[in-house]
Coordinates of C-alpha atoms in Angstrom, one line a residue:
X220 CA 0.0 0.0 0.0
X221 CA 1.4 3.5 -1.0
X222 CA 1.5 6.0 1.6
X223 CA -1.7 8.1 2.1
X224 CA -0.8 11.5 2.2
X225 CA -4.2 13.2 3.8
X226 CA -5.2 16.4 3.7
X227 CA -6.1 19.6 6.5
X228 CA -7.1 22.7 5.2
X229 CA -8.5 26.0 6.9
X230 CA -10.0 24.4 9.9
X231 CA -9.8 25.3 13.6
X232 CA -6.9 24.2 15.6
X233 CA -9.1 21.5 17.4
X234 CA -11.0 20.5 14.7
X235 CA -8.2 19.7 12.4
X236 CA -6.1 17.7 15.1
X237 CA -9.1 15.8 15.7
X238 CA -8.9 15.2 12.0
X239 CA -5.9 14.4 11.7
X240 CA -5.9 12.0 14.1
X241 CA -8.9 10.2 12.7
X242 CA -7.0 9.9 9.3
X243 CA -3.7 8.5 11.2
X244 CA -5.9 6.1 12.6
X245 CA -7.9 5.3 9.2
X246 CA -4.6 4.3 7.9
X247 CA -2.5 7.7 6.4
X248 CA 1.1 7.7 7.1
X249 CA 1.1 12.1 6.6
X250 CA -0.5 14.6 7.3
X251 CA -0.7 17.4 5.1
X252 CA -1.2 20.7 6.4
X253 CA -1.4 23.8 4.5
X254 CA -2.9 26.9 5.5
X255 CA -3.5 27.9 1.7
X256 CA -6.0 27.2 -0.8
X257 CA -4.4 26.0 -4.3
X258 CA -7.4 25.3 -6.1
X259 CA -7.6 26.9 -9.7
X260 CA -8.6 30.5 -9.1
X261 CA -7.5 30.5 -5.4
X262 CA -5.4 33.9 -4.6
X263 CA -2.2 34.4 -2.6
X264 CA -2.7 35.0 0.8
X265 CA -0.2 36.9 3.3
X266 CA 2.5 34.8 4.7
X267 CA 1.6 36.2 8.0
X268 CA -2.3 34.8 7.5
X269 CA -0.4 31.4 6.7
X270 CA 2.0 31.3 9.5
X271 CA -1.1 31.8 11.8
X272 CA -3.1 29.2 10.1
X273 CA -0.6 26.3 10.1
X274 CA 2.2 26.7 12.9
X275 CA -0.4 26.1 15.7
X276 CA -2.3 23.2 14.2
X277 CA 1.5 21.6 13.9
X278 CA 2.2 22.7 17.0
X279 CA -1.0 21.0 18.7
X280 CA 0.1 17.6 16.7
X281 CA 2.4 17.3 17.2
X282 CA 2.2 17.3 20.8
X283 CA -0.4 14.4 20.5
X284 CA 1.0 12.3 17.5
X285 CA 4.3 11.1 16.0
X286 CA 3.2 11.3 12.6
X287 CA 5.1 12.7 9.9
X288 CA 3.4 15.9 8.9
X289 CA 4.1 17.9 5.2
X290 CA 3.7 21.6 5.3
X291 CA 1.8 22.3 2.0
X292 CA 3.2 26.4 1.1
X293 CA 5.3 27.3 -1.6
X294 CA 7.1 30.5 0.4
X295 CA 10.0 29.1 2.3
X296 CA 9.6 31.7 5.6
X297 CA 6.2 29.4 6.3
X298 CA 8.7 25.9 5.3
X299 CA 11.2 27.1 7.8
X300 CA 8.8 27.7 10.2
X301 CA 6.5 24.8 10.3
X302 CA 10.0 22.3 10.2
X303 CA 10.6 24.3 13.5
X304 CA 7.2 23.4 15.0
X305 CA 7.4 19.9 14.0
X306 CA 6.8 19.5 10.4
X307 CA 9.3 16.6 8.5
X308 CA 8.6 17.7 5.2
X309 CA 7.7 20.6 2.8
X310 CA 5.3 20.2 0.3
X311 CA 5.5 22.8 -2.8
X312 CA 2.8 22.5 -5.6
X313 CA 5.5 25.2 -7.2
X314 CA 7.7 22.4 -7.7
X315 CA 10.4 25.0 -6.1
X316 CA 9.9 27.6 -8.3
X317 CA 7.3 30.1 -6.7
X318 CA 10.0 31.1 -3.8
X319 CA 13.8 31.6 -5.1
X320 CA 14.8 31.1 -1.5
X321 CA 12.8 27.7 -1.2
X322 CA 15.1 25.2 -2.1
X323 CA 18.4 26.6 -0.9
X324 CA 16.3 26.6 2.4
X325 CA 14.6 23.3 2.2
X326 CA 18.5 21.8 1.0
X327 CA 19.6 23.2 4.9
X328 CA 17.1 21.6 6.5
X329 CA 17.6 18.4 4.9
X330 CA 14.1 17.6 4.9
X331 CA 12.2 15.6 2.1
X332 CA 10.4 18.1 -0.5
X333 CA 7.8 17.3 -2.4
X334 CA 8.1 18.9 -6.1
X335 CA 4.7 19.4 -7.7
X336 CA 4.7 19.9 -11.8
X337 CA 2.2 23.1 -12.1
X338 CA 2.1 25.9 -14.7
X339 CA 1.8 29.0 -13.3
X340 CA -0.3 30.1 -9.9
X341 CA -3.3 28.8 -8.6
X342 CA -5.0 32.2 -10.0
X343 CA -4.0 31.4 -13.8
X344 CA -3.0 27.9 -14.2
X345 CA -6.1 26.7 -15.9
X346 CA -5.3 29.0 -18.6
X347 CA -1.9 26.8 -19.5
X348 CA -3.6 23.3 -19.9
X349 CA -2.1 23.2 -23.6
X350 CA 0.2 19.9 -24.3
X351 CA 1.7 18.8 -27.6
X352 CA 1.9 15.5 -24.9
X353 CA 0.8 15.6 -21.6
X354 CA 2.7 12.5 -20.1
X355 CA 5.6 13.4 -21.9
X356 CA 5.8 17.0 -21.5
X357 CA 5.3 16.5 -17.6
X358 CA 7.5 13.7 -17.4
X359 CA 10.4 16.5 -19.0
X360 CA 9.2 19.1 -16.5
X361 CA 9.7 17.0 -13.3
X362 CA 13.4 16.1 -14.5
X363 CA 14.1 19.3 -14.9
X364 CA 12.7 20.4 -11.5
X365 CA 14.2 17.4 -9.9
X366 CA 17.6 18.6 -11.5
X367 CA 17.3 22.3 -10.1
X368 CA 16.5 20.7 -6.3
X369 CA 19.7 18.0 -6.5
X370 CA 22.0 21.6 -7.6
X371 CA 20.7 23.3 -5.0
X372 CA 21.6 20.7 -2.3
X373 CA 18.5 17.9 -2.3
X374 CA 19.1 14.7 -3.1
X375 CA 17.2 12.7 -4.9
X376 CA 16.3 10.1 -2.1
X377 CA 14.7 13.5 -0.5
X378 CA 12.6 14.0 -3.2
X379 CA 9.2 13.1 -4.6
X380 CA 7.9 14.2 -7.7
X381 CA 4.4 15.1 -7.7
X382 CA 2.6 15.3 -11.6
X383 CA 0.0 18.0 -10.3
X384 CA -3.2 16.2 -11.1
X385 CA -5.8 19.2 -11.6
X386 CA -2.9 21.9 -11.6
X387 CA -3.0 23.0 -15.1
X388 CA -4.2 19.7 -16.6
X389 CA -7.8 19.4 -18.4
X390 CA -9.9 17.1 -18.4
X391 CA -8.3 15.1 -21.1
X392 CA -4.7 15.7 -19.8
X393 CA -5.8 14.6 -16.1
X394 CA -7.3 10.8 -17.9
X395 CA -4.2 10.6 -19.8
X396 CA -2.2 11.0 -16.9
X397 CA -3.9 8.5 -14.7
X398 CA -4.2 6.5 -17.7
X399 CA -0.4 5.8 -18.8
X400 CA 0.1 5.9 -15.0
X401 CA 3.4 6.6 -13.2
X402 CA 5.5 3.5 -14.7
X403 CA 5.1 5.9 -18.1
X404 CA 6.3 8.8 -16.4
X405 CA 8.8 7.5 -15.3
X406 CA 10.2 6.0 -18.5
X407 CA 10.0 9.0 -20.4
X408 CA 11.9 10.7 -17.3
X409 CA 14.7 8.2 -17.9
X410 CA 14.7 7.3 -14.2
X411 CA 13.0 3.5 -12.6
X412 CA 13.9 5.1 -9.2
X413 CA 11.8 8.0 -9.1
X414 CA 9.4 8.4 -5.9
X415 CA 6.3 9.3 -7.3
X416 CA 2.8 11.0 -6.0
X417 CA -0.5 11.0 -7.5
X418 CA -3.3 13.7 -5.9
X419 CA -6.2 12.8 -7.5
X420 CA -8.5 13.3 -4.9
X421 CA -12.0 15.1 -5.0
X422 CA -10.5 16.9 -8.5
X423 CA -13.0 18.5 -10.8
X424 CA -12.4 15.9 -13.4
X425 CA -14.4 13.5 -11.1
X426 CA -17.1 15.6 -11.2
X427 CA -16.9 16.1 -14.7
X428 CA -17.3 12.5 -15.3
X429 CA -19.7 11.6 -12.9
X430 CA -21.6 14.7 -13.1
X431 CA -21.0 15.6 -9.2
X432 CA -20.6 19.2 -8.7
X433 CA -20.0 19.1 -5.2
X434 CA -15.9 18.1 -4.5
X435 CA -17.0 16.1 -0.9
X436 CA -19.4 13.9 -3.0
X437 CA -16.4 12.7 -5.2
X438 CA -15.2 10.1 -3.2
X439 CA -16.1 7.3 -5.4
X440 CA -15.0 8.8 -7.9
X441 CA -11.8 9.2 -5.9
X442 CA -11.2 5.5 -4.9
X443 CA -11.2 4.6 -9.1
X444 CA -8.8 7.0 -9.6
X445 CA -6.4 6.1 -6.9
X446 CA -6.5 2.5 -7.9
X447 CA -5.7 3.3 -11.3
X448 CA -2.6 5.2 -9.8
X449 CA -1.4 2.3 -7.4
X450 CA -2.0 -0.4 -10.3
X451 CA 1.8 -1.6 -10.8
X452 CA 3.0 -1.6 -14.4
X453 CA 6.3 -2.3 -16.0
X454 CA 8.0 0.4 -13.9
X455 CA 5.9 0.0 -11.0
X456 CA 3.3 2.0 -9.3
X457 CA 3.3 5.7 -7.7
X458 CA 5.0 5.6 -4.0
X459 CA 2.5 8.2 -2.5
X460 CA -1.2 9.0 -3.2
X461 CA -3.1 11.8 -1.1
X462 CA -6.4 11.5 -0.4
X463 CA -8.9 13.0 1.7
X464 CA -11.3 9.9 2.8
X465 CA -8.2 7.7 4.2
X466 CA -10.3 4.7 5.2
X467 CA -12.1 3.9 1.8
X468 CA -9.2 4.0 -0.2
X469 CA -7.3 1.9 1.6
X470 CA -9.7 -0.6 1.6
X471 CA -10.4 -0.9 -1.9
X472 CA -6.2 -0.4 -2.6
X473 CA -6.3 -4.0 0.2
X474 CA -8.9 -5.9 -2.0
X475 CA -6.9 -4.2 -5.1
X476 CA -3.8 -6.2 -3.7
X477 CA -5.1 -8.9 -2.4
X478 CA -6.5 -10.2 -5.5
X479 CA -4.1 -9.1 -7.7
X480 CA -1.7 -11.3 -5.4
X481 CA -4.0 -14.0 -5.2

């Protein structure tokens, strides 16, 4: 079973600890806090607003649980910060590129880093879904960003490559994706090693093909997806996938195996 990378969002302090313990318990083996919204549209917010939504929910945590936490922020003040709290690893849907200080700082903290593949911000990237090959163009763009982290100081056994399900894909470009899976991705990377993450969770492309408009009611929807991502092909399977409903995806990835291994 990959790891389950789970999601906490803009909730209160107690509320999302409570959360987060639920989806430790349900089976994730992160947490991933972020204290800003990257869905397409979504505006920056003030690093100071982010700093006081996320260092206190890590704070509480990890005063109650030993789980590995990712901070989810592409400025490296709020990475620096939430490693101090307690967080083990910084997740940037920027792949590193949003903050010019974030990967000289995540390389002294020796932390993992999670590099997301993403075309512009949150506020335009749903503008830049154009591909002349999805797989392979994405594939290129995650080398590249994997290059720029090993110079400044990451290793590659620090990083995982994320291929930003729903961050400027369409809907054609997110099936292809899941689709050709990570074993293709890899291949066209050059590189059977890389760690892999696949975030298909609740993404609009659900709802377009189901016809569910609201993102909670997705989690079907969800479950098929995430199997497809964990289904192991020549060059194997993703390492990570994040999810929001822990339990039910774990459960369906368990009968997946379980057959499969039958």
């Amino acid at each position: 079973l990959p790891t389950a990378l789970a999601m906490e969002h803009n909730k209160s302090i107690e509320t999302s600890v409570s959360q987060a313990l639920q989806m430790e318990k349900d089976g994730a083996h992160i947490i991933d806090i972020g204290g800003e919204s990257t869905r397409p549209g979504a505006k920056e917010i003030a690093i100071e607003e982010e700093l006081h939504r996320v260092v206190p929910v890590i704070l509480s945590l990890r005063k109650v649980s030993n789980v590995p936490i990712s901070i989810d922020t592409r400025h490296s003040h709020v990475a620096k910060a939430a490693i101090a709290a307690g967080a083990d690893i910084v997740n940037d849907v920027s792949g590193g590129t949003f903050d010019e200080e974030m990967l000289s700082t995540v390389s002294k903290l020796s932390v993992p880093m999670i590099l997301m593949h993403m075309r512009g911000t949150p506020e335009t990237m749903q503008t830049m879904t154009s591909y002349s090959n999805v797989v392979n163009d994405v594939a290129h763009s995650l080398k590249k960003l994997s290059q720029r982290a090993s110079d400044a100081g990451i290793p590659k056994w620090l990083q995982v490559l994320d291929v930003g399900i729903g961050f400027a894909k369409d809907y054609h470009g997110n099936l292809e994706l899941l689709k050709y899976g990570p074993g293709r991705v890899r291949e066209y990377m050059g590189d059977d090693t890389a760690m892999l993450l696949w975030g298909p969770s609740r993404k609009g492309f659900l709802g377009t093909i189901t016809g569910e408009k609201v993102a909670e009611k997705r989690d079907y929807g969800t479950t098929a997806a995430c199997c497809m991502a964990v289904a192991t092909g020549p060059l194997g399977a993703c390492n990570i996938i994040r999810v929001h409903n822990v339990k039910d995806v774990k459960q369906a990835i368990q009968v997946m195996d379980a057959i499969r291994g039958a």
